Every structure is written in structure tokens, then in C-alpha cells.
Coordinates of C-alpha atoms in Angstrom, one line a residue:
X1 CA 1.2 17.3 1.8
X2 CA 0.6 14.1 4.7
X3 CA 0.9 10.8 4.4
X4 CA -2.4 10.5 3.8
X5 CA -2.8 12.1 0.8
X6 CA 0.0 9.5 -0.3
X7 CA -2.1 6.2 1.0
X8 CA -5.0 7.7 -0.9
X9 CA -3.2 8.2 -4.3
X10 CA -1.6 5.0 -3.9
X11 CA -5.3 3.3 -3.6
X12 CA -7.0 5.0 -6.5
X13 CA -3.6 4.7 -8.6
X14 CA -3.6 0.3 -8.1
X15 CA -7.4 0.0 -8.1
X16 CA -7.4 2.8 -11.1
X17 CA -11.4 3.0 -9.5
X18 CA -12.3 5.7 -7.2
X19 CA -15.2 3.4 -5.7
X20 CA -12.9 0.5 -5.2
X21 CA -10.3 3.0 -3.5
X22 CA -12.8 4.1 -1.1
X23 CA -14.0 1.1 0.1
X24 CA -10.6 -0.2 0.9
X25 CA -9.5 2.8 2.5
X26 CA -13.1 3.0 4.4
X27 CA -13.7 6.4 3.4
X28 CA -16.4 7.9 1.2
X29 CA -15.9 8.2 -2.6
X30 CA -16.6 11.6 -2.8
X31 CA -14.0 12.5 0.6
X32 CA -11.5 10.5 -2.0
X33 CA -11.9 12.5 -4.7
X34 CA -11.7 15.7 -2.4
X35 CA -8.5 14.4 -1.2
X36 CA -6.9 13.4 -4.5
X37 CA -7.9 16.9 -5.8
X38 CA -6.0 18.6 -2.8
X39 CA -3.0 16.7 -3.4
X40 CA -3.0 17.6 -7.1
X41 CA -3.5 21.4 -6.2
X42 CA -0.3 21.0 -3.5
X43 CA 1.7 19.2 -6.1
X44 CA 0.4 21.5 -9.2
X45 CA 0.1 18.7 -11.2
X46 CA -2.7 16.6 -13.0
X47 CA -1.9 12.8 -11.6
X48 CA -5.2 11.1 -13.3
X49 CA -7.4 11.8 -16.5
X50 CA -10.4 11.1 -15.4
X51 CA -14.3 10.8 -17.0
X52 CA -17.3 9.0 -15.9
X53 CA -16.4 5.3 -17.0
X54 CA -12.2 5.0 -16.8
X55 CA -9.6 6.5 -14.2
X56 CA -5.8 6.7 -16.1
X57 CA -2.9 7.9 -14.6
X58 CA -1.1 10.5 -16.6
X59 CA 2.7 10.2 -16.7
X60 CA 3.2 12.4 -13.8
X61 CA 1.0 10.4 -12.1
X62 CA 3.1 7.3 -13.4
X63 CA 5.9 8.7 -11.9
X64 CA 4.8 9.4 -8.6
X65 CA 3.3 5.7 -7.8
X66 CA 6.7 4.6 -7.9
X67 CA 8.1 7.4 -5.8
X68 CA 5.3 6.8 -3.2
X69 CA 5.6 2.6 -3.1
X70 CA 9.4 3.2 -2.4
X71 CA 7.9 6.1 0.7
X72 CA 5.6 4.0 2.4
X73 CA 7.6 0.8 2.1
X74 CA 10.2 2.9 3.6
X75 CA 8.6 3.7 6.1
X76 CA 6.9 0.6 6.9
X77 CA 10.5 -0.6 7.1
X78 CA 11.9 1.8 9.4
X79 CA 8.7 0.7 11.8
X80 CA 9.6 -2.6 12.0
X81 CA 13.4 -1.9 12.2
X82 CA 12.7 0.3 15.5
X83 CA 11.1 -2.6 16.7
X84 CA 13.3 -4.9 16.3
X85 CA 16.0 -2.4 17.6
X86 CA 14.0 -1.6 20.8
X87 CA 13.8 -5.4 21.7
X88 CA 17.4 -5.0 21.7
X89 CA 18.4 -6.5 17.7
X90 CA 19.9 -5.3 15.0
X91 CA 17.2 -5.6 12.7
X92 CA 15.9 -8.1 10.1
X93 CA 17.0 -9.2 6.8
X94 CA 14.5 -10.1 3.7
X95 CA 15.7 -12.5 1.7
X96 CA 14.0 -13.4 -1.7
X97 CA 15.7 -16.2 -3.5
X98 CA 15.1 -18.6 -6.4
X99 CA 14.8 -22.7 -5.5
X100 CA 18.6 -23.5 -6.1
X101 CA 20.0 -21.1 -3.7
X102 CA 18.4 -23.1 -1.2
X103 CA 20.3 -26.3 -1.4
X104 CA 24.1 -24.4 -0.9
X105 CA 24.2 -20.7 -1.1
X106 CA 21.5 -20.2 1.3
X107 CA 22.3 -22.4 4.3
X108 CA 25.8 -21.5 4.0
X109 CA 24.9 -17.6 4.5
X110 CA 22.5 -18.6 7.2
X111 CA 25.2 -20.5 9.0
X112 CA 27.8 -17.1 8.6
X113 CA 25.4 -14.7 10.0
X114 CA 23.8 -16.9 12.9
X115 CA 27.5 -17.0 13.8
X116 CA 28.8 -13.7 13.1
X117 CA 26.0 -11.5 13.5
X118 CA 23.1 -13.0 16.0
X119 CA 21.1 -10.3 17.0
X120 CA 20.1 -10.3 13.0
X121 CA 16.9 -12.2 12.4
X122 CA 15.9 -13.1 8.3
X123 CA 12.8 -13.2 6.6
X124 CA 13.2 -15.7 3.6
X125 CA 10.7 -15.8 0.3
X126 CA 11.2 -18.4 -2.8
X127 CA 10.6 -15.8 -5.4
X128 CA 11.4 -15.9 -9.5
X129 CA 14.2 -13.6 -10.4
X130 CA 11.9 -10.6 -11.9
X131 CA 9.7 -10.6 -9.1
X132 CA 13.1 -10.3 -6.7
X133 CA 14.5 -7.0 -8.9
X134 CA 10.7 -5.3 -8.7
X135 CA 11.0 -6.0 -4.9
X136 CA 14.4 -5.1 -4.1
X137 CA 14.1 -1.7 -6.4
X138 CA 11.0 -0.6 -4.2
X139 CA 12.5 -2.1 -0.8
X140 CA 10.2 -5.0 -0.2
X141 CA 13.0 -6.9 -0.4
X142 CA 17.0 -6.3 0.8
X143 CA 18.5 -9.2 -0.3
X144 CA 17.9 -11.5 -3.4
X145 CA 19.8 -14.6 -4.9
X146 CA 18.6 -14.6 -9.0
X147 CA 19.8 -16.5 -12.6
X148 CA 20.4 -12.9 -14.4
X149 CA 23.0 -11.4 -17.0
X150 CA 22.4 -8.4 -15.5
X151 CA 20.1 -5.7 -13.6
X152 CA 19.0 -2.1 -13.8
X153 CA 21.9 0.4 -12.8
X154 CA 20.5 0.9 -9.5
X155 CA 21.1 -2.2 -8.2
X156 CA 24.6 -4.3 -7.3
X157 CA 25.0 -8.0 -8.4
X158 CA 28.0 -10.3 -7.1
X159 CA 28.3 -13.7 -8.8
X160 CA 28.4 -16.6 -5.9
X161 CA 27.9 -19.6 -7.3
X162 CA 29.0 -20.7 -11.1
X163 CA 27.7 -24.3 -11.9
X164 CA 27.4 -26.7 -14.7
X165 CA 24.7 -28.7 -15.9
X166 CA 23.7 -32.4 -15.0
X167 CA 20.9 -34.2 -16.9
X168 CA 18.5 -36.0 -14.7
X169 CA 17.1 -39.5 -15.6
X170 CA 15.2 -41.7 -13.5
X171 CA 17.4 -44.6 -11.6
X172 CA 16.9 -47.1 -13.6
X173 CA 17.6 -45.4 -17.1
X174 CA 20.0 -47.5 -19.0
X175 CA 22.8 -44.7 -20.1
X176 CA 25.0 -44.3 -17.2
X177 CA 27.9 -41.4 -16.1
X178 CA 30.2 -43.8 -18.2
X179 CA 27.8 -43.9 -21.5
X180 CA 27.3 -40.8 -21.2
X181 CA 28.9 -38.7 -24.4
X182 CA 26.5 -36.5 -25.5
X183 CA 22.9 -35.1 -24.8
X184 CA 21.9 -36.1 -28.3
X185 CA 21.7 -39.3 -26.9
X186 CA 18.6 -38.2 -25.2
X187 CA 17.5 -36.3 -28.1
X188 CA 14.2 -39.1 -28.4
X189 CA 12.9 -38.6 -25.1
X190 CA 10.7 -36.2 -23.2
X191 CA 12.1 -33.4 -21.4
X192 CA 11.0 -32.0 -18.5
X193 CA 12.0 -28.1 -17.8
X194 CA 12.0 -25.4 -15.8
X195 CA 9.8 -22.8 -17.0
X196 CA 10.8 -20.2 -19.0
X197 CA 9.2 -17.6 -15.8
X198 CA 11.7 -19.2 -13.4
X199 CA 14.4 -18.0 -15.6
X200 CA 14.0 -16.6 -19.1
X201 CA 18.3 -16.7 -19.4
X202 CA 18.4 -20.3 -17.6
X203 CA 15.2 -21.7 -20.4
X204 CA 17.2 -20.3 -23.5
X205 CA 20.8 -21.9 -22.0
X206 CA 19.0 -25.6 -21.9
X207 CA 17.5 -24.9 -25.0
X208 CA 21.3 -24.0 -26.7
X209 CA 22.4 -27.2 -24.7
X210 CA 20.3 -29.2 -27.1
X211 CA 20.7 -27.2 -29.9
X212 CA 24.4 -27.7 -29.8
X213 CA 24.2 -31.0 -29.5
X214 CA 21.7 -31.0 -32.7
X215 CA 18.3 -31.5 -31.6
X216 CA 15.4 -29.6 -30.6
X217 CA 13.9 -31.1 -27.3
X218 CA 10.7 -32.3 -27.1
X219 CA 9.3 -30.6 -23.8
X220 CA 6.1 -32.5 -22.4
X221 CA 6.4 -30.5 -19.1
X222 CA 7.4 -27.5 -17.6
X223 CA 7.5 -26.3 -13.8
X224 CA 9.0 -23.5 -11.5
X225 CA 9.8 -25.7 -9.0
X226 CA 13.0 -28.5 -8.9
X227 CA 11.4 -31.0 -6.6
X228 CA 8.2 -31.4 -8.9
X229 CA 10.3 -31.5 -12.1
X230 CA 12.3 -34.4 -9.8
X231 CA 9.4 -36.1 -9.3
X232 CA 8.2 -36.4 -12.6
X233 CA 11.7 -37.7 -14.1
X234 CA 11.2 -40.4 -11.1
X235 CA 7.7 -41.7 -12.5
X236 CA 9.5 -41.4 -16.3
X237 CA 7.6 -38.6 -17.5
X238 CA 11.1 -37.3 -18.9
X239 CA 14.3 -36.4 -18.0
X240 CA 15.3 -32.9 -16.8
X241 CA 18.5 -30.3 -17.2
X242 CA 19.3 -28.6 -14.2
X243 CA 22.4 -27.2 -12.3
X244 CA 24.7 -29.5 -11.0
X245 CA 24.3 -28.3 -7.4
X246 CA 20.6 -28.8 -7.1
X247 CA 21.4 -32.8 -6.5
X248 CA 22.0 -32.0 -2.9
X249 CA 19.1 -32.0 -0.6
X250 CA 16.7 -34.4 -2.2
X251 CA 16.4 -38.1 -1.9
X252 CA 14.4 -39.8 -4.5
X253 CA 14.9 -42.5 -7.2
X254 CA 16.6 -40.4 -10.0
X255 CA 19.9 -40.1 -11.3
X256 CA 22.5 -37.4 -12.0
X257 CA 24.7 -37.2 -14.5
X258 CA 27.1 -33.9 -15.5
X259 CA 27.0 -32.9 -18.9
X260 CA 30.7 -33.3 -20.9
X261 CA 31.6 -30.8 -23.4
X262 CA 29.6 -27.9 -23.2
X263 CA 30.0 -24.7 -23.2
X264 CA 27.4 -23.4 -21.1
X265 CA 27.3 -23.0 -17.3
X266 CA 25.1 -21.0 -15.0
X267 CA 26.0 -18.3 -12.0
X268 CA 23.5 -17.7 -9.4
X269 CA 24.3 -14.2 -7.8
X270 CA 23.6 -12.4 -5.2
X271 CA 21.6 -8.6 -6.0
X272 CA 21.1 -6.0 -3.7
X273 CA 20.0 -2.4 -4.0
X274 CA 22.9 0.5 -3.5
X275 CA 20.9 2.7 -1.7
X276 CA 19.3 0.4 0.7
X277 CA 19.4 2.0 4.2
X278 CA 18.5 -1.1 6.4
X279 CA 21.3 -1.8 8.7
X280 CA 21.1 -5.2 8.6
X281 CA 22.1 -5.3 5.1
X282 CA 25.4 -3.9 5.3
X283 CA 26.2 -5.7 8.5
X284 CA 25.5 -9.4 6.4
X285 CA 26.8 -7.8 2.7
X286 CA 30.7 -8.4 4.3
X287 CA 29.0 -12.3 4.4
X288 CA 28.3 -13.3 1.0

């Protein structure tokens, strides 16, 4: 078996076409389907059921996709790693991390390894949490900051930051900190709230919020991103929920204001994958 039988099964298994597959791989479809049937007669397996109209993967074939994403991303790794290595640094680090980590978490771990380890250079992507565990499970990613309970086996997961809740209003709005009792207060407005794909955990802890308080919010708009949820509280298109620590960083014409009495609170944590091999990992992991 060579690698390329791997980039060819790894074509016809995401574009589940055999024409498709050969045009991206600039090869002829009949070469493809050569190829595909040598690799099944190495391996002894079937890997796709196959007729005129559809292309399926059977379960072995299932199986091996995900074996050969985490190969070649592997070894893609290891190519840029010698790189980096031969121009005399320790390597990189990819980061994937949701919106809030960016205000605190984030800088602060920038600041510890630019100090403590400076030949180690970071690749950073704002990324939802699921997309973060897909990538750090196939080693796209080494290093991800997500709102989870918890994540598959394979993976570690070290709380960093545990954070209340603040409601957001625009400036002006007449409750203030010192009126402030109880979210039913605001149970008459519009809300404005993260998406339910930024966080399925986070959506269903502001949705208790209110439900404890004994309302159901009325939710006019959603969004994956703080500052554009910011932005509409400012032109009083609702107010918001959101961790306490996301007030830092932005500077516009809203006000927040912590939530008293609850019982719910948020952790951001930091996931990485056990059996990641990238050197620059365990020389920032000491960091966090």
C-alpha cells in the first residue's frame, strides 16, 4: 500500500463520485477506479458498494476514512513541523477557540508563551466548540478553548475560566446595577442570544436563567458572534445574556450588569488531544 492509494480513497470517499474524484485528483476515472480496486485487493476488504448511479461506503470503508484523515493530517503536520524546526523553531501551535476566550484566556496564554517559550509560533482560528473536538480528534487542530460538559474519551479537558452571567442593556436603559433584582424584570423585552450552534450547553443555561426567574424569553435574534449581538443591544433591538468576562475588550454604548441569585455559571476550558505528538503542545500545555 502508498500514500497514494490513501489520497485516492480519501477523494472518492468525500466526493462519494468517482468522476468528481478524478478530476480533483487530475487523473482519469477509470485509473481511479483501478486504483481503488488495488487498494481493496491489498487490504482484503470491500471499502465502497458501488452501481452505476450511487458510490456508498461500506462500514469498513467508514472506518478507514477516519483512520486515513488522522494519516495524512499527520503527516502534513510533521512537514510543516520540520520546517519550522529547520529554520531553527520549535514548531507551531493551532489554536481553535470560541469568541470569549479572546478577551482574557487567550491573550494571557499568548503573553506566557511569547515569554516562556519564543521559538513557538501560533496559528489561531475562532471556531464553535463541535467544530474544535472534530478538529482536535483528527489533528487539524492542537489546542482548543470550548463551552462543553464534556468530550469523547480521547481527548483531555482542563477548566480555565468559571464566569457568571451579566445581562446587557443598551446605556440608557432605565434599570440600573442598583435596580437590578431579578431578570424577570426584563421578562417584556426582546432578547438577543447567542445561537444555539455557538454553544448548545451555553443556549440551554440562558434559557434556565429565565425559566428560573419565571418567564420564557422572547428571542428576536440570535448570532454566533458577541460583538454583533453588542451591537444590536446598542441600537435597542434587545438585551443580551452573556458571560461576565466578555465586557472587556469592547467599547460601545451598552451596559453590563451581573446577574444576582442564580445558580448558573459557565467554565470555558481548555481541550487537547492525549495522543497529540506535536512538540509544541507539550512545551505550552505546562502554560495553561
Amino acid at each position: 500500500m502508498e500514500l497514494r492509494h490513501l489520497s485516492y480513497f480519501k477523494a472518492v470517499a468525500e466526493e462519494l463520485n468517482f468522476r468528481k474524484a478524478a478530476e480533483r485528483l487530475f487523473i482519469s476515472q477509470p485509473g481511479l477506479s483501478r486504483q481503488i480496486k488495488q487498494l481493496e485487493e491489498i487490504l482484503k476488504v470491500k471499502l465502497f458498494e458501488r452501481d452505476q448511479k450511487h458510490v456508498e461506503l461500506t462500514t469498513a470503508g467508514i472506518f478507514l476514512k477516519g483512520e486515513v484523515d488522522f494519516v495524512l493530517n499527520h503527516l502534513e503536520l510533521t512537514g510543516s513541523q520540520l520546517k519550522l524546526i529547520s529554520e531553527g523553531k520549535i514548531g507551531e501551535l493551532r489554536i481553535g477557540f470560541l469568541g470569549s476566550a479572546s478577551n482574557q484566556v487567550l491573550p494571557d496564554l499568548l503573553a506566557k508563551l511569547n515569554a516562556n517559550q519564543p521559538l513557538v509560533s501560533t496559528s489561531l482560528e475562532e471556531l464553535s466548540n463541535a467544530v474544535q473536538v472534530e478538529m482536535i480528534e483528527k489533528d487539524k487542530l492542537d489546542l482548543g478553548f470550548v463551552r462543553l460538559a464534556s468530550v469523547p474519551g480521547d481527548l483531555e479537558m482542563k477548566v480555565v475560566l468559571k464566569d457568571s452571567f451579566s445581562l446587557v442593556v443598551p446605556k440608557d436603559h432605565p434599570i440600573h446595577q442598583d435596580d437590578f433584582v431579578s431578570v424577570s424584570q426584563f421578562k417584556d423585552e426582546s432578547f438577543v442570544l447567542f445561537s444555539s450552534d455557538y454553544s448548545n450547553l451555553y443556549y440551554e443555561q440562558i434559557i434556565g436563567i429565565c425559566r428560573d426567574a419565571g418567564f420564557s424569553p422572547k428571542i428576536r435574534h440570535k448570532s454566533v458572534h458577541a460583538l454583533t449581538i453588542f451591537k444590536l443591544v446598542e441600537n435597542e433591538m434587545g438585551v443580551a445574556i452573556v458571560p461576565t468576562s466578555l465586557k472587556e475588550g469592547y467599547e460601545l454604548n451598552v451596559r453590563f450588569m451581573e446577574i444576582p441569585n442564580i445558580r448558573q455559571f459557565t467554565e470555558l476550558s481548555a481541550i487537547w488531544k492525549a495522543g497529540n505528538r506535536n512538540p509544541a503542545l507539550k512545551q505550552v500545555l505546562p502554560l495553561i
